[in-house]
Coordinates of C-alpha atoms in Angstrom, one line a residue:
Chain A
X1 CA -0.6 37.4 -5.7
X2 CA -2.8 34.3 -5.4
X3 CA 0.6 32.4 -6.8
X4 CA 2.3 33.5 -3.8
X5 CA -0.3 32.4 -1.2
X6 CA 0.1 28.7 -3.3
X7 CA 3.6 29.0 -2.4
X8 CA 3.4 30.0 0.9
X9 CA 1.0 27.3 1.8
X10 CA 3.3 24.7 0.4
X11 CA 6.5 26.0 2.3
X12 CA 4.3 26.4 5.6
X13 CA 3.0 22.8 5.2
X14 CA 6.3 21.3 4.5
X15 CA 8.2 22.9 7.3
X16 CA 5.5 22.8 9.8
X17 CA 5.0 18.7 8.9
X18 CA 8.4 17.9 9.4
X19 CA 8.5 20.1 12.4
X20 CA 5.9 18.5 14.0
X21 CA 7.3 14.9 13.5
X22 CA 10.6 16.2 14.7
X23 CA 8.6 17.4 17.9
X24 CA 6.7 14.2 18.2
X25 CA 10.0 12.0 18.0
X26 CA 12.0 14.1 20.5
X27 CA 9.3 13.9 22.8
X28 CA 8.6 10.2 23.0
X29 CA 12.3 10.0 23.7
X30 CA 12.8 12.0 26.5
X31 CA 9.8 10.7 27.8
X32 CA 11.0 6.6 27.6
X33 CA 14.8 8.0 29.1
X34 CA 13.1 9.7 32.3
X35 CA 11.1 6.4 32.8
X36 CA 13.7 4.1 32.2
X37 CA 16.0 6.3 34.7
X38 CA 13.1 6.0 36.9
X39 CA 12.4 2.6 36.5
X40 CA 16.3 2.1 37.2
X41 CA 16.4 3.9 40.3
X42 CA 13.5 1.7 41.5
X43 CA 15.2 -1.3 40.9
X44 CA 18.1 -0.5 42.7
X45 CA 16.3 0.3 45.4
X46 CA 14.7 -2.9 45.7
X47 CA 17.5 -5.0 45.3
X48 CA 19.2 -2.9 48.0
X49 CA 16.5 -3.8 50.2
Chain B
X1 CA 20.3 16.5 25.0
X2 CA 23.0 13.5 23.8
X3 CA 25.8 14.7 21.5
X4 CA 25.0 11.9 19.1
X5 CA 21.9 13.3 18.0
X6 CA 23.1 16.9 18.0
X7 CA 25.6 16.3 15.3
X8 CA 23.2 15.2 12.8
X9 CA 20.2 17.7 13.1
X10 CA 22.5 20.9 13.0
X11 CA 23.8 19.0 9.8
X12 CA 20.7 18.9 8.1
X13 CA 19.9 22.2 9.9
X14 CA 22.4 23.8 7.7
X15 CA 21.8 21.5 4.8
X16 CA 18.2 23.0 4.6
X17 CA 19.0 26.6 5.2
X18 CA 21.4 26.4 2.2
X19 CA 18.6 24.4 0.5
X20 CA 16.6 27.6 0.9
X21 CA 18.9 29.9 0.1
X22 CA 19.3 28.0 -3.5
X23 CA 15.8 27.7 -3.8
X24 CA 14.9 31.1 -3.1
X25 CA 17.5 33.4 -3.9
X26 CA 19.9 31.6 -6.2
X27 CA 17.6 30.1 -8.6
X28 CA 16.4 32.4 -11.4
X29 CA 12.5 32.9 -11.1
X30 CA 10.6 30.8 -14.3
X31 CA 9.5 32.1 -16.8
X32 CA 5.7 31.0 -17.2
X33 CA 5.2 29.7 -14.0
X34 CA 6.5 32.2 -12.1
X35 CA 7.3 32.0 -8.6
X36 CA 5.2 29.6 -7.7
X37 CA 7.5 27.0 -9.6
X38 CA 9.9 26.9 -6.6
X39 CA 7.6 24.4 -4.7
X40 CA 8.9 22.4 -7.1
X41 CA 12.4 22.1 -5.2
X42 CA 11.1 20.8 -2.2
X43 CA 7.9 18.7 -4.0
X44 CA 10.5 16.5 -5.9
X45 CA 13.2 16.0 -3.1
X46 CA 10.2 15.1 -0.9
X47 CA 9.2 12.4 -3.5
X48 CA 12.9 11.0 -4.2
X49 CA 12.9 10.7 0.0
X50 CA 9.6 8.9 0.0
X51 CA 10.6 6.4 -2.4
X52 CA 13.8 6.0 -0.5
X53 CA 12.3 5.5 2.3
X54 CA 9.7 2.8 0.9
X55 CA 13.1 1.4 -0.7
X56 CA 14.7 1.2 2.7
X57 CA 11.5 -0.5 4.2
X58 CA 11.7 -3.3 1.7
X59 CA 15.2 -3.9 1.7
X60 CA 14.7 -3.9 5.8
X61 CA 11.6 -6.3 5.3
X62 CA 13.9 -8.4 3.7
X63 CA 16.4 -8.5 5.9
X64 CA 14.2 -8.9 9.4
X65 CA 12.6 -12.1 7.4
X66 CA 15.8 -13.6 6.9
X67 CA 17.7 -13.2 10.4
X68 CA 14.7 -12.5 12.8
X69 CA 16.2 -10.0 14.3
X70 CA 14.2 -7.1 16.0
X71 CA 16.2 -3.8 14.8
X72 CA 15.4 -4.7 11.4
X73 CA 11.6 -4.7 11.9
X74 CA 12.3 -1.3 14.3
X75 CA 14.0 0.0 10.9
X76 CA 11.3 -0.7 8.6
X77 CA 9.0 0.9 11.0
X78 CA 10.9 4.2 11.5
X79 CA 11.1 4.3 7.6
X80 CA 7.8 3.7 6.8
X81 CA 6.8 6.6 9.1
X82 CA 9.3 9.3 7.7
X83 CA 7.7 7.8 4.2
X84 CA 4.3 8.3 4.8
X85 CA 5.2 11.8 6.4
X86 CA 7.2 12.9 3.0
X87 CA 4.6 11.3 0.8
X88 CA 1.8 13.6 2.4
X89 CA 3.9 16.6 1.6
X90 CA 4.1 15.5 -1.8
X91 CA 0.5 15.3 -2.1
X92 CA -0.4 18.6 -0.4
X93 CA 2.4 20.2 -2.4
X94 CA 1.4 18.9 -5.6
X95 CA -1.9 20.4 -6.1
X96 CA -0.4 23.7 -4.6
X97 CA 1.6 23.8 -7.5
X98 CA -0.5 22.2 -10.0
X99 CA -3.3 24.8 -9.1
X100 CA -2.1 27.6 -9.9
X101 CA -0.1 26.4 -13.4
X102 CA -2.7 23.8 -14.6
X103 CA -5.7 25.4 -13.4
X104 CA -6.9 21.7 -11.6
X105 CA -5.4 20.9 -8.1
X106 CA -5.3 17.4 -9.6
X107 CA -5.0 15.2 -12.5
X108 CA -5.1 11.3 -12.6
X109 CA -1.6 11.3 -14.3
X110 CA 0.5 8.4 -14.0
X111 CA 2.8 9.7 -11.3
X112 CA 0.0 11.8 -9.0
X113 CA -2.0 8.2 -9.1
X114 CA 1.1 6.2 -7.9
X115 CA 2.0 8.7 -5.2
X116 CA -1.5 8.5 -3.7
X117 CA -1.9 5.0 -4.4
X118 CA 1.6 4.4 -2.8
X119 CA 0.1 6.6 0.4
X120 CA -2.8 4.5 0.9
X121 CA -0.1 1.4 0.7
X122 CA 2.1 2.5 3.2
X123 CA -0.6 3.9 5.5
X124 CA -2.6 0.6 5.8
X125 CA 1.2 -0.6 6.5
X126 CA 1.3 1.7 9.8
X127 CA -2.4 0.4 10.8
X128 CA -1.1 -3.1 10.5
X129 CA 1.7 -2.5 12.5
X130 CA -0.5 -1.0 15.1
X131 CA -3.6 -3.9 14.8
X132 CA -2.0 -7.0 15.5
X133 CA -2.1 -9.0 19.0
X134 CA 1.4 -10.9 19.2
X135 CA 4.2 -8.3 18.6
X136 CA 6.9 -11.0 16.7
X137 CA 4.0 -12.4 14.4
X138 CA 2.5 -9.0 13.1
X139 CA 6.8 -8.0 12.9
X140 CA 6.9 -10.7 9.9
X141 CA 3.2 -9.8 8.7
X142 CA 4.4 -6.0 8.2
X143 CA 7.8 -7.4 6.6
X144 CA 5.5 -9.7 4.6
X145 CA 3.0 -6.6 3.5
X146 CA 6.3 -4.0 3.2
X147 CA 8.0 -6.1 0.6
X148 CA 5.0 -6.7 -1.4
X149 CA 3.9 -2.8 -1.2
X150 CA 7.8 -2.0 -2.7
X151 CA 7.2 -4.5 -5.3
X152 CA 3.8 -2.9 -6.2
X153 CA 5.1 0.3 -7.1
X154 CA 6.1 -0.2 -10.3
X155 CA 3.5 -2.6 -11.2
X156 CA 1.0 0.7 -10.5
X157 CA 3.1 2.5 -12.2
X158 CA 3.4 0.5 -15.0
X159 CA -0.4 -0.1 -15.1
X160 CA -1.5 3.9 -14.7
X161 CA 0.6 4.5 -17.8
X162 CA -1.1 2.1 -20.0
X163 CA -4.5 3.4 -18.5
X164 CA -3.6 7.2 -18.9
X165 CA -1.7 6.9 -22.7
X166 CA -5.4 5.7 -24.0
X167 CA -6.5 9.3 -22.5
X168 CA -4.7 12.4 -23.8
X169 CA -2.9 13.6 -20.4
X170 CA -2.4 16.8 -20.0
X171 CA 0.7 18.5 -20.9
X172 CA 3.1 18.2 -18.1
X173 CA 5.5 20.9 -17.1
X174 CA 9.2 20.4 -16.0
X175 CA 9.0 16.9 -17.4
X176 CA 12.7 15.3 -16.0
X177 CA 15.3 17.4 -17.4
X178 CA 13.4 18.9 -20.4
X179 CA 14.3 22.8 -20.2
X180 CA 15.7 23.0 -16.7
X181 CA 18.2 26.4 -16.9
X182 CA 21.5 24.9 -15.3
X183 CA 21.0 27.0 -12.3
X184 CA 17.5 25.3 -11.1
X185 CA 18.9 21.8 -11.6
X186 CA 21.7 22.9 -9.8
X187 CA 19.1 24.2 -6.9
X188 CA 17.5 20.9 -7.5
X189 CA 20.2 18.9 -6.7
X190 CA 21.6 20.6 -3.6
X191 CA 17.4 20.3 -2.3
X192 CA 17.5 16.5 -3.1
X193 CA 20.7 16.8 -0.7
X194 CA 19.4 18.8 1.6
X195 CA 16.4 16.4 1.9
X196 CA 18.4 13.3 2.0
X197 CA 20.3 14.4 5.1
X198 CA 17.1 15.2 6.3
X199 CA 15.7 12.3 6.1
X200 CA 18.9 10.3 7.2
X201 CA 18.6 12.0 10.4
X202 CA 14.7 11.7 10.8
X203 CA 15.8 7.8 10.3
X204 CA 18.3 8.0 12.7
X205 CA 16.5 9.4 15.3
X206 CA 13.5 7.3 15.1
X207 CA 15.3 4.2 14.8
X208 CA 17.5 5.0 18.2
X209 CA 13.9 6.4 19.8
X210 CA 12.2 2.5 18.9
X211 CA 15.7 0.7 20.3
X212 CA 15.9 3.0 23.3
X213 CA 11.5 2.3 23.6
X214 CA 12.1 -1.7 22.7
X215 CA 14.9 -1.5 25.6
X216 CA 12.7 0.0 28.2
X217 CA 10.0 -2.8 27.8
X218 CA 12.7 -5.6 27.8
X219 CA 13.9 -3.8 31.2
X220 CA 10.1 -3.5 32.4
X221 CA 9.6 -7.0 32.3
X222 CA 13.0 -7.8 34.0
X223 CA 12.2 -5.7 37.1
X224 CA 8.8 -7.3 37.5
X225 CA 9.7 -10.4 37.0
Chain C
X1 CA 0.6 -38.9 -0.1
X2 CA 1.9 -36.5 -3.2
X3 CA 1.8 -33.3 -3.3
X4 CA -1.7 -32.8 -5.5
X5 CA -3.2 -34.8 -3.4
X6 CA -2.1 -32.8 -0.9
X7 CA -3.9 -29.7 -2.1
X8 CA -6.6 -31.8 -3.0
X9 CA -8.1 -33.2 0.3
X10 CA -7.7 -29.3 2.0
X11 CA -9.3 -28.2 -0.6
X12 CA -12.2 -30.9 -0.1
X13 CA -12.3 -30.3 3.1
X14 CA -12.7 -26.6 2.5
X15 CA -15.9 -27.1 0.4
X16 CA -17.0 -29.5 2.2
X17 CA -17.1 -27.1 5.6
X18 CA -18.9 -24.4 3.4
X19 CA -21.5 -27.5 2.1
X20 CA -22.6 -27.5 5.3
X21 CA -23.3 -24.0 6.2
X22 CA -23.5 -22.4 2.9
X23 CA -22.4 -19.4 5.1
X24 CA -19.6 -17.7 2.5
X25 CA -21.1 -18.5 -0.4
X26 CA -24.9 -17.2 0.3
X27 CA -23.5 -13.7 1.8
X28 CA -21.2 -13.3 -1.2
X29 CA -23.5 -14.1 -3.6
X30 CA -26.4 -11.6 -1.7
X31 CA -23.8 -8.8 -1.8
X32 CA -22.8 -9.4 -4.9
X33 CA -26.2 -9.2 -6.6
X34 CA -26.9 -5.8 -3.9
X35 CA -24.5 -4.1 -5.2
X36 CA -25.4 -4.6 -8.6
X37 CA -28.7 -3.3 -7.7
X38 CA -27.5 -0.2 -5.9
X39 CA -25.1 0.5 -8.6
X40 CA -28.0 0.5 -10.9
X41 CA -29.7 3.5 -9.2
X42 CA -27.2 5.8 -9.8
X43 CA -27.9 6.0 -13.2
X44 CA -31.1 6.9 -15.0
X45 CA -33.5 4.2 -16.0
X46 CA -32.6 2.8 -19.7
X47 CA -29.7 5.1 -20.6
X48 CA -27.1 4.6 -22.3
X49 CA -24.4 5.1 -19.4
X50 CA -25.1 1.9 -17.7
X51 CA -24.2 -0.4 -20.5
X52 CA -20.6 1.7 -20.4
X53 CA -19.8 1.1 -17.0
X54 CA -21.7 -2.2 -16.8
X55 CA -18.0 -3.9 -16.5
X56 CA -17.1 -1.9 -13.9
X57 CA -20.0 -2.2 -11.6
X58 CA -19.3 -6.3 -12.4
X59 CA -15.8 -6.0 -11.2
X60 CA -16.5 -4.0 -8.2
X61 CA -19.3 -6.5 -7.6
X62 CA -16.9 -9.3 -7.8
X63 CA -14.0 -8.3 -5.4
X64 CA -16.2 -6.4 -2.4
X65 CA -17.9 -10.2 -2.6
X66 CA -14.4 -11.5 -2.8
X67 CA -13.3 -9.6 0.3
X68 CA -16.5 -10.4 2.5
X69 CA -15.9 -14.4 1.6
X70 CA -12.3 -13.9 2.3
X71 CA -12.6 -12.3 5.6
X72 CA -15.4 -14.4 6.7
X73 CA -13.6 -17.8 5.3
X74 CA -10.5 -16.8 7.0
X75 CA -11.7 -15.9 10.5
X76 CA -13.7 -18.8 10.3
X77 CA -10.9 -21.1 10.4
X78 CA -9.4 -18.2 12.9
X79 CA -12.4 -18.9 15.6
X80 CA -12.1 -22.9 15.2
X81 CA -8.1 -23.0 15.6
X82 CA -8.5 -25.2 11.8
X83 CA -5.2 -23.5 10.9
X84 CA -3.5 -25.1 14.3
X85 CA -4.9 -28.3 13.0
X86 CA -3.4 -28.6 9.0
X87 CA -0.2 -26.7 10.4
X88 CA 0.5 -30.1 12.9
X89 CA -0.5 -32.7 9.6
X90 CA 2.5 -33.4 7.8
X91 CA 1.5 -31.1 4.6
X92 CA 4.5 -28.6 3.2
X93 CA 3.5 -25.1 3.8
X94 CA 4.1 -23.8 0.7
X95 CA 1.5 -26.3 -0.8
X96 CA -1.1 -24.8 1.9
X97 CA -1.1 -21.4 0.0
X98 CA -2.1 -23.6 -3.4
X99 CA -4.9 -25.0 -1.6
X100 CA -6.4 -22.3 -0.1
X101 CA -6.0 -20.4 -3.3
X102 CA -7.9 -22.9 -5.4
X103 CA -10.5 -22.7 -2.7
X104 CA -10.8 -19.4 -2.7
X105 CA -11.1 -19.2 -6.8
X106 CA -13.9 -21.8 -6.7
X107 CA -15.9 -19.6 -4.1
X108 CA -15.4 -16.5 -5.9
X109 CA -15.7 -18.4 -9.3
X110 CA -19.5 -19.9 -8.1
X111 CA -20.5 -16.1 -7.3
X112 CA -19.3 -15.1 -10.5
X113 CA -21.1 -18.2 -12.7
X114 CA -24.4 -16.6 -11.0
X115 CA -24.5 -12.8 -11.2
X116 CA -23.2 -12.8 -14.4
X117 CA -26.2 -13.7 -16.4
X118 CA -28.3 -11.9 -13.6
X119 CA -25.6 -8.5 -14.8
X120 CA -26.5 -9.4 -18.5
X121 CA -29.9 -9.7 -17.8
X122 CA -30.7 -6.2 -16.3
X123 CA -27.8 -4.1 -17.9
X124 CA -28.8 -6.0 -21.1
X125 CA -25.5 -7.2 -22.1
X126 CA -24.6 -8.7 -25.5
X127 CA -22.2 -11.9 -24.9
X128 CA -22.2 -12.4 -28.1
X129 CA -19.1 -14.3 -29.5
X130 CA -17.3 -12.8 -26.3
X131 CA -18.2 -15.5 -23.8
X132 CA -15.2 -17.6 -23.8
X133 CA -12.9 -14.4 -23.5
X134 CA -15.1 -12.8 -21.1
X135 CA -14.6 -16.3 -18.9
X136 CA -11.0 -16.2 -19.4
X137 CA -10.5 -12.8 -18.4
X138 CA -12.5 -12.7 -15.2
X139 CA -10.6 -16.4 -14.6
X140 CA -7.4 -14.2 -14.5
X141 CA -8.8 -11.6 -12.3
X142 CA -10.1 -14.1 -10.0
X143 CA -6.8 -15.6 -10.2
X144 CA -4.9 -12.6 -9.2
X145 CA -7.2 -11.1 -6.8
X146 CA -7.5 -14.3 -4.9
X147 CA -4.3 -14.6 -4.9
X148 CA -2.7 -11.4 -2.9
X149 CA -6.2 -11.6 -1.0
X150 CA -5.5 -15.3 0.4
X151 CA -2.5 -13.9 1.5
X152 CA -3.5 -11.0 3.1
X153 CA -6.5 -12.5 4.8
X154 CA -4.7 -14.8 6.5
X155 CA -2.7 -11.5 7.9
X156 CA -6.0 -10.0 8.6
X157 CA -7.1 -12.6 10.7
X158 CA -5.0 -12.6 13.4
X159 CA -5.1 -8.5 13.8
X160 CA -8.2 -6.3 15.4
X161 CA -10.7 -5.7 13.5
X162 CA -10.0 -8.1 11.1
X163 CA -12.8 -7.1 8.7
X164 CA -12.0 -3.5 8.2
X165 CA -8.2 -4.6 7.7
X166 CA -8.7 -6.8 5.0
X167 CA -9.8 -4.2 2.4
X168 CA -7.8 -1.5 3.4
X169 CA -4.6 -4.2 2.9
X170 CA -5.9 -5.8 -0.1
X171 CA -7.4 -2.7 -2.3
X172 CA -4.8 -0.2 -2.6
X173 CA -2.2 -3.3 -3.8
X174 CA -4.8 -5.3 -6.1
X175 CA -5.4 -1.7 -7.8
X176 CA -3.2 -2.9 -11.1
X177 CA -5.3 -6.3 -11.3
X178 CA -8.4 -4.5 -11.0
X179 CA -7.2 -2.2 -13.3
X180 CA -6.2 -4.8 -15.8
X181 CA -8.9 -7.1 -15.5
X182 CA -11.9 -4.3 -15.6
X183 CA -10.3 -2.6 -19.0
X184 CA -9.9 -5.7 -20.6
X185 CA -13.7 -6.6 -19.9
X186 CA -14.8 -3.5 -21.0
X187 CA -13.0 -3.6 -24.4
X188 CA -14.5 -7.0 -24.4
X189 CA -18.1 -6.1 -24.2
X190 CA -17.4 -3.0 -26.0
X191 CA -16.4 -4.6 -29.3
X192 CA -12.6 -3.5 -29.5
X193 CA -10.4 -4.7 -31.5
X194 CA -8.9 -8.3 -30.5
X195 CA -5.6 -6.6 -30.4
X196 CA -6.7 -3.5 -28.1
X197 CA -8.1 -6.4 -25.5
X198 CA -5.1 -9.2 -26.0
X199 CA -2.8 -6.2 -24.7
X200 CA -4.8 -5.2 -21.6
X201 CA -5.1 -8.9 -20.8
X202 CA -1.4 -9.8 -21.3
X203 CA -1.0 -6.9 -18.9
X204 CA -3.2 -9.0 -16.9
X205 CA -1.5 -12.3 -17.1
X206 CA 1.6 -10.8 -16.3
X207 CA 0.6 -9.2 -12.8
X208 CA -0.9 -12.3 -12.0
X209 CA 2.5 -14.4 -12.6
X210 CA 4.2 -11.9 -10.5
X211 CA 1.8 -11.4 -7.4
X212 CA 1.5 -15.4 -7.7
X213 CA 4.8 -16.0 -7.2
X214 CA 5.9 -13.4 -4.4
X215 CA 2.9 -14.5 -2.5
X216 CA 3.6 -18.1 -2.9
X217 CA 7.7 -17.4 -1.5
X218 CA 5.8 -15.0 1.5
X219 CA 3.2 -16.9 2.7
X220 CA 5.6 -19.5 4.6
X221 CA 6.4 -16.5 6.8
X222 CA 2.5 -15.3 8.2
X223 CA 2.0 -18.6 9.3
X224 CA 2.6 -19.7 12.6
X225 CA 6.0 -20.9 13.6

């Protein structure tokens, strides 16, 4: 029984680390593509001006 | 999200379901150990990716050195992270494993004392990347410190194993082939697949997250200027 | 001017700078001999456990001194721009790291030549016939520790918190020096056989020859350009 709750804690720990830096990477993306489409946007609108 | 990186983390997706399915369902359960022995094919594909990943840093270090260019030093970076990420697992994993069939969570055995010494390596490596002042300069002091932290590896290695055979270690299970039924080295191997599509795509994505981040500051300063 | 001479005058010029202010040398040598006396306290008075680790507590002595004289050597030269200075004489780089090397030894080598007999003094030490071995071997950890640490201080002196990066860079790779250098001292004072010692020290001489010469073909690179 105790064996299992070993196991369990290495599966959880695994899957839950690389989950997390999965997470972490898909977030800093998305969040550096909506500011450079913002950043975009702004500079076309100042070089239309 | 971009079809690019779609492709490649349904691939290892499936690569790690099947991975499961081998390491929890195919492979016969171990004798002694019990069930608790199937950490063991996710705890030595985590260490072969570390160590590739380390491998990749140097080789990467190398290479920014030599032509300056920025993507090599982004490369290095990404790697180091997904290293120091699969090098904790290893050490969480190990005394998981080690508890329950050794009775100690930890022993100071050649390769436990590398792994942790090659954690505490890689994460000074990632402070130094984010302590220094001038972004090019501390690029070639983390190249400088990532080749020498490679090259250190087997030195410790090397130096544990002369400390340790002066002390009798305790016996080690599942040494490198020794008794391995065909079918768990065949679940091994299909893991250590698994893991290196894994971490091929962790690389890939972190690498294109740092260009696309690297981009966006280069286009900062062009708008305000 | 040749290259010796060369190393020579920055050499003189580094001792000459710490003649004046005695700053390095003093604090190294004050920690040095503090820690020695913390150390003691850990074990009870007169038993027979301190003469045991007696050539540990010297070696851990010797490079938490090292690292405060590195750190505070190298951000001194950091704070007055001296680095700026030698990098516009016409000296090759690569003889720079020699220099500061030799420098470094001396420093460390001067804090040594004093708590030594202070350590054999209060841990009642038997030098007996060991002396000249004993010399060589913390030479050769000298050697290599100064070596990677000249290095990496000049790395950690141009990031944040340059003190707290030094030791966190410099520890975890020196670990196979230390390693070395603190077994083969221990066999020493313990009485081993010459054979026993020679093997842990050819270990020694070995890692020094190889950190030596990576650091030497690195350090071109964490200068400035």
């Amino acid at each position: 029984m105790s064996n299992l709750t070993y196991l369990f804690i290495a599966y959880a720990f695994i899957w839950t680390a690389i989950f997390l830096y999965l997470l972490n990477i898909g977030k800093k993306l998305s969040f550096i593509q909506r500011e450079i489409k913002l950043l975009k946007e702004d500079g076309y609108k100042s070089e239309g001006n | 999200m971009d079809k690019k990186y779609l492709i490649p983390i349904l691939l290892s997706y499936v690569a790690i379901l099947a991975a499961l399915y081998f390491a929890f369902i195919y492979a016969p359960t171990e004798r002694t150990m019990g069930d608790v022995q199937r950490i063991f094919y996710f705890h030595v594909p985590s260490a072969w990716v570390s160590f590739l990943a380390f491998f990749v840093v140097c080789i990467a270090s190398i290479a920014f050195l030599r032509t300056g260019k920025e993507s090599w030093d982004i490369l290095a970076a990404s790697s180091a992270e997904i290293g120091v990420l699969f090098i904790t697992i290893v050490l969480i994993t190990g005394p998981m494993w080690a508890k329950p069939v050794w009775n100690t969570f930890w022993t100071w055995d050649a390769r436990l004392t590398t792994s942790f010494i090659l954690w505490l390596i890689y994460i000074a490596y990632l402070m130094l990347r984010s302590y220094v002042h001038d972004k090019e300069r501390g690029a070639r002091f983390a190249a400088v410190f990532g080749i020498i932290g490679f090259l250190d590896v087997p030195i410790v290695y090397m130096s544990i194993r002369w400390w340790r055979t002066l002390h009798p270690a305790p016996v080690m299970g599942g040494k490198e082939g020794s008794g391995l039924a065909p079918e768990m080295l065949m679940t091994l191997m299909i893991c250590l697949g698994a893991f290196t599509i894994l971490f091929a795509t962790l690389l890939f994505l972190r690498y294109k997250t740092g260009m696309v981040a690297t981009e966006f500051e280069r286009l900062k300063i062009k708008i305000h200027s | 001017m040749t290259g010796l001479k060369q190393i020579l005058t920055i050499v003189q010029k580094d001792l000459i700078l710490e003649m004046r202010s005695k700053e390095i040398i003093v604090s190294m040598l004050v920690f040095s001999l503090i820690v020695v006396a913390v150390f003691n306290f850990i074990f009870d008075p007169g038993s027979e456990q301190i003469r045991t680790t007696a050539p540990g507590i010297l070696w851990i002595a010797i490079i938490f001194a090292s690292n405060l004289g590195l750190s505070r050597s190298f951000a001194r030269e950091h704070e007055n721009a001296h680095m700026q200075g030698i990098l516009l004489c016409p000296v090759d780089r690569s003889l720079l790291y020699i220099a500061k090397v030799i420098g470094n030894i001396i420093f460390i080598t001067i804090v040594e030549i004093i708590s030594l007999p202070v350590m054999v003094v209060l841990f009642d030490l038997d030098l007996h016939g060991v002396l000249p071995l004993l010399l060589l071997v913390l030479f050769l950890g000298t050697l290599g520790f100064a070596g990677v640490g000249t290095l990496f201080s000049t790395i950690s002196a141009n990031t944040k918190s340059r003190e707290v990066m030094l030791p966190i860079l410099l520890f975890p790779v020196t670990i196979p020096i230390i390693l070395a250098a603190s077994k083969s001292t221990s066999y020493l004072l313990a009485g081993r056989d010459i054979s026993q010692i020679w093997s842990w020290m050819r270990i020694l001489i070995i890692f020094d020859v190889i950190f030596l010469v990576v650091c030497f073909l690195l350090y071109e690179y964490v200068l400035e350009e």
